[in-house]
Short mmCIF file of C-alpha atoms and ligand atoms in Angstrom, two decimals:
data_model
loop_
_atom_site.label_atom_id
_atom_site.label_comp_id
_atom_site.label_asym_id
_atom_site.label_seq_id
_atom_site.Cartn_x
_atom_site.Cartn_y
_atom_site.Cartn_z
CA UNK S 113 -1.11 16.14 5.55
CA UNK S 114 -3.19 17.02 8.08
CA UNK S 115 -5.26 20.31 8.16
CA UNK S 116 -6.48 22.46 10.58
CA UNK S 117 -9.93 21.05 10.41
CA UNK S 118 -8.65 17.65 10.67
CA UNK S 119 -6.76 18.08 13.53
CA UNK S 120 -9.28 20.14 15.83
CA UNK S 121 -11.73 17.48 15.25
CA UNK S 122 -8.99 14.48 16.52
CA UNK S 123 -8.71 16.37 19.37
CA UNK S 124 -12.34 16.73 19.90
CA UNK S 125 -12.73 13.29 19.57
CA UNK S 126 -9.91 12.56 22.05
CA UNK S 127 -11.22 15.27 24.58
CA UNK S 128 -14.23 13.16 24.32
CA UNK S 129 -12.61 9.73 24.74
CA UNK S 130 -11.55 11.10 27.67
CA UNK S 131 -14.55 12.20 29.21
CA UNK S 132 -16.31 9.06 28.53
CA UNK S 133 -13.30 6.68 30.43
CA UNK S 134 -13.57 9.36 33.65
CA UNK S 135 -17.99 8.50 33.19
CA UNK S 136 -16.89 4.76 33.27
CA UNK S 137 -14.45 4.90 36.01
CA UNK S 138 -17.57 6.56 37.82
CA UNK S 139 -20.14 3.57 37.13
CA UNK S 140 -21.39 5.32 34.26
CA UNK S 141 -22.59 3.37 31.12
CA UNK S 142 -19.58 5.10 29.12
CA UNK S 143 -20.12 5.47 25.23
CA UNK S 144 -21.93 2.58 23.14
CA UNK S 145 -19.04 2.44 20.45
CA UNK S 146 -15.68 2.78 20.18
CA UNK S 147 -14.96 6.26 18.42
CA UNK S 148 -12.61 5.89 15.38
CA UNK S 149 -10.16 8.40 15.42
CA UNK S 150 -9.03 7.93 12.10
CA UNK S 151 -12.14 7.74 10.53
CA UNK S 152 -12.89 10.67 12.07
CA UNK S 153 -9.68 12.26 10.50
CA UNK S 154 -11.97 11.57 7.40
CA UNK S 155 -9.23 9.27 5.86
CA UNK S 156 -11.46 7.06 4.38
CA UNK S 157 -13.16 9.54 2.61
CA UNK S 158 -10.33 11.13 1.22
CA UNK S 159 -9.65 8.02 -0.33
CA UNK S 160 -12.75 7.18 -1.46
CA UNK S 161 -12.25 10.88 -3.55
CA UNK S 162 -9.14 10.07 -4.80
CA UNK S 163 -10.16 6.75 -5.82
CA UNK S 164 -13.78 8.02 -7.67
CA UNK S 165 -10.47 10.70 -8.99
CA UNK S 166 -8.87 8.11 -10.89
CA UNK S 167 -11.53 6.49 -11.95
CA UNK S 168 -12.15 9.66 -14.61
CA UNK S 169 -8.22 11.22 -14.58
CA UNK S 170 -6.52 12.21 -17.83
CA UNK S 171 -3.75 13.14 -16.78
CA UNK S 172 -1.65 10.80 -18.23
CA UNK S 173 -1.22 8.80 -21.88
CA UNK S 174 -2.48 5.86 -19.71
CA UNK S 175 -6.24 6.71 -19.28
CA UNK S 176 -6.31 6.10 -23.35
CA UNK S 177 -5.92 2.40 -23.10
CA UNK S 178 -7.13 1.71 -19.81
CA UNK S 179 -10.56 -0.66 -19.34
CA UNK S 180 -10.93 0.66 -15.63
CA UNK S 181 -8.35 2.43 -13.39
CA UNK S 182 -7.12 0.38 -10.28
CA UNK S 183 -6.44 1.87 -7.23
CA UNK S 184 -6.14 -0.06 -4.17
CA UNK S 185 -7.61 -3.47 -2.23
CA UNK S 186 -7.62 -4.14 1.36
CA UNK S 187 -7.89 -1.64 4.47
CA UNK S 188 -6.77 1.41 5.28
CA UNK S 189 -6.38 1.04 8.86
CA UNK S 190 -3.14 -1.34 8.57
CA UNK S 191 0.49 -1.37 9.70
CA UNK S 192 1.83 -2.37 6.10
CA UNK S 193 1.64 -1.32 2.56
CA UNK S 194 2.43 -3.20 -0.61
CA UNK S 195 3.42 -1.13 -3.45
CA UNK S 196 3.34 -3.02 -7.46
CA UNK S 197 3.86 -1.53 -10.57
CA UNK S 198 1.34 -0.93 -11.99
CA UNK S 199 -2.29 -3.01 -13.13
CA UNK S 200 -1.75 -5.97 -15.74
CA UNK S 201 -4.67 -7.45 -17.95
CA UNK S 202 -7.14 -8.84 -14.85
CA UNK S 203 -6.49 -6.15 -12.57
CA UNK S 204 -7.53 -3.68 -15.57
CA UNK S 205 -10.82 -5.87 -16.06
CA UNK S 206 -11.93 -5.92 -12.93
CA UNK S 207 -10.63 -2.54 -11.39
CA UNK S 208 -8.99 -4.26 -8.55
CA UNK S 209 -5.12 -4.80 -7.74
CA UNK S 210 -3.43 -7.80 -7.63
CA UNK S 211 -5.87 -10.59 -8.66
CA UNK S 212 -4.27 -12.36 -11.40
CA UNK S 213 -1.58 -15.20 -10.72
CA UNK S 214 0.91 -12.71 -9.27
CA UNK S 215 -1.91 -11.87 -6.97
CA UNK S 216 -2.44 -15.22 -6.16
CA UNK S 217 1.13 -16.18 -5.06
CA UNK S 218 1.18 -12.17 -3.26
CA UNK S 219 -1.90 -13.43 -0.92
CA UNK S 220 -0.35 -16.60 -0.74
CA UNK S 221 3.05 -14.34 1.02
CA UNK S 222 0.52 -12.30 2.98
CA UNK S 223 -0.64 -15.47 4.57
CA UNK S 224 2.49 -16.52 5.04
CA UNK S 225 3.44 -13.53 6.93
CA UNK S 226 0.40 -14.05 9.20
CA UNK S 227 -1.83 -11.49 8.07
CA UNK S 228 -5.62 -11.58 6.52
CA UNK S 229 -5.25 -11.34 2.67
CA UNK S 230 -7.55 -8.35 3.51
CA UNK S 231 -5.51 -6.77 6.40
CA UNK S 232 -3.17 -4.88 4.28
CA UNK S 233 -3.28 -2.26 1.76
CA UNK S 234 -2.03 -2.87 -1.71
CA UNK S 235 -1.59 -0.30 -4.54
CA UNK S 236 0.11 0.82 -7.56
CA UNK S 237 2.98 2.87 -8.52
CA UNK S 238 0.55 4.28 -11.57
CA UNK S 239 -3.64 3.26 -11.81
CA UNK S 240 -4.04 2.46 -15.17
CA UNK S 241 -2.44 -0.84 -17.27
CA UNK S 242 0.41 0.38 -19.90
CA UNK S 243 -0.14 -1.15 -23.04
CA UNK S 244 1.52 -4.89 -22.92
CA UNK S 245 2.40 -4.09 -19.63
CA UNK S 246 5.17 -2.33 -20.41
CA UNK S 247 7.00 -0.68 -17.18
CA UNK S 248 5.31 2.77 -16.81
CA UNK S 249 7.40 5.41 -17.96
CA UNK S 250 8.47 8.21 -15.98
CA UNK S 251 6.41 10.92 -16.78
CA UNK S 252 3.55 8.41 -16.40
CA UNK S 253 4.51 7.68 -13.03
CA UNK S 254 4.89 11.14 -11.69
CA UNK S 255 1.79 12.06 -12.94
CA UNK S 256 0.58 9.40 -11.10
CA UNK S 257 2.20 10.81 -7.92
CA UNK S 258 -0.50 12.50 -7.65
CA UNK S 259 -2.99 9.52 -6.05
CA UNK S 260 0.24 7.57 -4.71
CA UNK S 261 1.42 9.83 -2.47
CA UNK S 262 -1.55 10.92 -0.50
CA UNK S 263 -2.39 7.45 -0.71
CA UNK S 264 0.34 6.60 1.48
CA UNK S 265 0.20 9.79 3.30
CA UNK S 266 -3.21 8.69 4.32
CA UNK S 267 -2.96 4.94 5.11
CA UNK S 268 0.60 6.10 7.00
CA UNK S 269 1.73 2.37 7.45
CA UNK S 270 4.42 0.90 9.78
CA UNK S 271 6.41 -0.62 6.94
CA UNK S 272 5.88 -0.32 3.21
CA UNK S 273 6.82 -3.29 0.63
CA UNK S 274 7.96 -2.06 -2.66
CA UNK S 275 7.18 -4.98 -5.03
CA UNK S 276 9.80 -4.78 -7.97
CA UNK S 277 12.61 -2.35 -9.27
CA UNK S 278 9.97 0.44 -10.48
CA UNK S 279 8.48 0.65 -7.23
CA UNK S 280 11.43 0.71 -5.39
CA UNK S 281 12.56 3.38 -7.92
CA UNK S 282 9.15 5.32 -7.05
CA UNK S 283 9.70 5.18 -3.52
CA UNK S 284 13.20 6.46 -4.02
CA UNK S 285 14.78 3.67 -2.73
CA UNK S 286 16.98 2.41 -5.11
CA UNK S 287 20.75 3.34 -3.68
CA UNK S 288 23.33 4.64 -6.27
CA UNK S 289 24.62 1.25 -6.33
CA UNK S 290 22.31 -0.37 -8.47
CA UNK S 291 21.82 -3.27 -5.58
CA UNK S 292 18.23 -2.75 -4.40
CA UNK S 293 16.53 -5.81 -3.36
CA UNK S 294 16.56 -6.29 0.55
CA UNK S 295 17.92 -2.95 1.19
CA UNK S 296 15.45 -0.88 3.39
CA UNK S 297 15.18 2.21 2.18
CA UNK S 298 13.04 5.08 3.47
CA UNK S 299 10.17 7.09 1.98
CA UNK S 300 8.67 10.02 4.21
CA UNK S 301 9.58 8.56 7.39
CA UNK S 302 8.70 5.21 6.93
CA UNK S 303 11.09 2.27 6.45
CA UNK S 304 10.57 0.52 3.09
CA UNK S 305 11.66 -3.03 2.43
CA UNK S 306 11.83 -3.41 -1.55
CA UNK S 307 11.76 -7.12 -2.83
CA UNK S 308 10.87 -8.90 -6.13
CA UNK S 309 7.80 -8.41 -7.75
CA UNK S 310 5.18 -11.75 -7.43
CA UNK S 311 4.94 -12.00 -11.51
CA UNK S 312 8.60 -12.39 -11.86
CA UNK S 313 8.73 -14.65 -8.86
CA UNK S 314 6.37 -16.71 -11.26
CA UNK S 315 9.12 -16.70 -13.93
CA UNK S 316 11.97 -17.12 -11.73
CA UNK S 317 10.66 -19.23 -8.47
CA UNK S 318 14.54 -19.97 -7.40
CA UNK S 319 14.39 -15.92 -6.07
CA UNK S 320 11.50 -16.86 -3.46
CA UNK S 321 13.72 -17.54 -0.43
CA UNK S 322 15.38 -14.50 -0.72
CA UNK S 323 11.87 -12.80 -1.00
CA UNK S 324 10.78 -14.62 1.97
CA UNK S 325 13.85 -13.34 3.83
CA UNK S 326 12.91 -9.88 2.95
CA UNK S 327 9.21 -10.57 4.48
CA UNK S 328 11.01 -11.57 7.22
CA UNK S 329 12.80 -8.76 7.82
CA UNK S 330 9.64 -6.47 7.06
CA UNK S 331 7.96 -8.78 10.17
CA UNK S 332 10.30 -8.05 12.20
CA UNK S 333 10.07 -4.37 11.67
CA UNK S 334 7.13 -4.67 12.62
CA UNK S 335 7.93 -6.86 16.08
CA UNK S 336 5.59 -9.16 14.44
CA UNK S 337 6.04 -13.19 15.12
CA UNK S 338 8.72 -14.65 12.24
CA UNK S 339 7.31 -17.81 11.05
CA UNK S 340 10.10 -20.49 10.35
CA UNK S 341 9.47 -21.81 7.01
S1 SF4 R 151 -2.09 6.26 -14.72
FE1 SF4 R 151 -2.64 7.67 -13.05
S2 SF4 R 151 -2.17 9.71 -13.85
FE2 SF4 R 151 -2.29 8.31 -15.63
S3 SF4 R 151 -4.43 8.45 -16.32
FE3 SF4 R 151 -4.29 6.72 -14.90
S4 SF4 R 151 -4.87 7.57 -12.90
FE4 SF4 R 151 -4.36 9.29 -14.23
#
């Protein structure tokens, strides 16, 4: 997604990378800071746009029931992507993803997967809560399309974890077979692991070890260390 722009000032950046290493390797005092490539790609504020973007969108039935739109938690500048639903009743209080009890036991398989609860990027299929959480309905969810997909265009993770059937069924990774979980699956280029969603590993704890052995998988994807648990 890239523009011209975009990519004249990456390779600015890197031209200047460069000159700074050769001023090092010379005994010079090289620059004070590292330079953030990505940052300079202005990712961060094109998702700071889309997010202040959903905060006012229409363009869905949702944004009539919705307390605050939820967009995404974590960081940007990650190797994996977690991909729910859509918000539930806490998430649409607070305007943040993935902080009631499902979000709980998620941060709980973040940890367990050796990562910072705030080293990943998590997000929605749609922004806004569907009335008794009901699964978001199609045309909701391609409207919605509209923030997920440069959203993941612009994070551009290693590995992306679709959390439940819908997401999985977002992401286009849901095989003509009807068998879905633990499959990996592919959206843009990058592989995507799709495994049970937290809240109905809440209902159903018996499906966690096969969860876990998805996470597994996912780390090592990523050549990642596999804890034995
Ligand atoms: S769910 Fe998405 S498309 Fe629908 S109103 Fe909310 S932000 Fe807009």
């Amino acid at each position: 997604m890239a523009n011209g722009p975009d990519e004249e000032l990456v390779s600015l950046v890197a031209s200047a990378q460069e000159l700074l290493r050769w001023e090092e390797a010379l005994g010079g005092n090289g620059f004070p800071a590292v330079v953030d490539v990505r940052a300079a790609r202005g990712y961060h504020t094109r998702l700071q746009m889309l997010a202040s973007e959903a905060a006012e969108c229409t363009r869905c039935e949702l944004h009539r029931t919705r307390t605050k739109s939820v967009f995404a938690r974590g960081t940007c500048d990650t190797d994996l992507v977690f991909v729910g639903e859509g918000p539930g009743f806490h998430e649409d209080q607070q305007g943040l993803p993935f902080v009631g009890r499902a979000g709980q036991l998620l941060d709980r398989m973040i940890a367990a997967m050796g990562y910072d609860r705030d080293g990943v990027y998590i997000c929605n299929v749609v922004k806004c809560r569907a009335p008794e959480n009901r699964t978001p309905l199609p045309t909701e969810a391609i409207a919605c399309a509209h923030f997920l997909v440069p959203q993941l265009e612009a994070v551009s993770p290693k590995v992306i974890v679709a959390l439940g059937r819908c997401a999985a069924e977002n992401l286009r990774c849901v095989p003509p077979s009807g068998k879905w979980r633990g499959i990996w699956g592919e959206w843009h280029d990058i592989p995507v692991m799709p495994t049970y969603h937290p809240a109905f590993l809440l209902r159903s704890p018996q499906f966690k070890k096969p969860v876990w052995e998805d996470l597994q998988e996912v780390l090592r994807k990523l050549n990642r260390e596999v804890p034995k648990r």
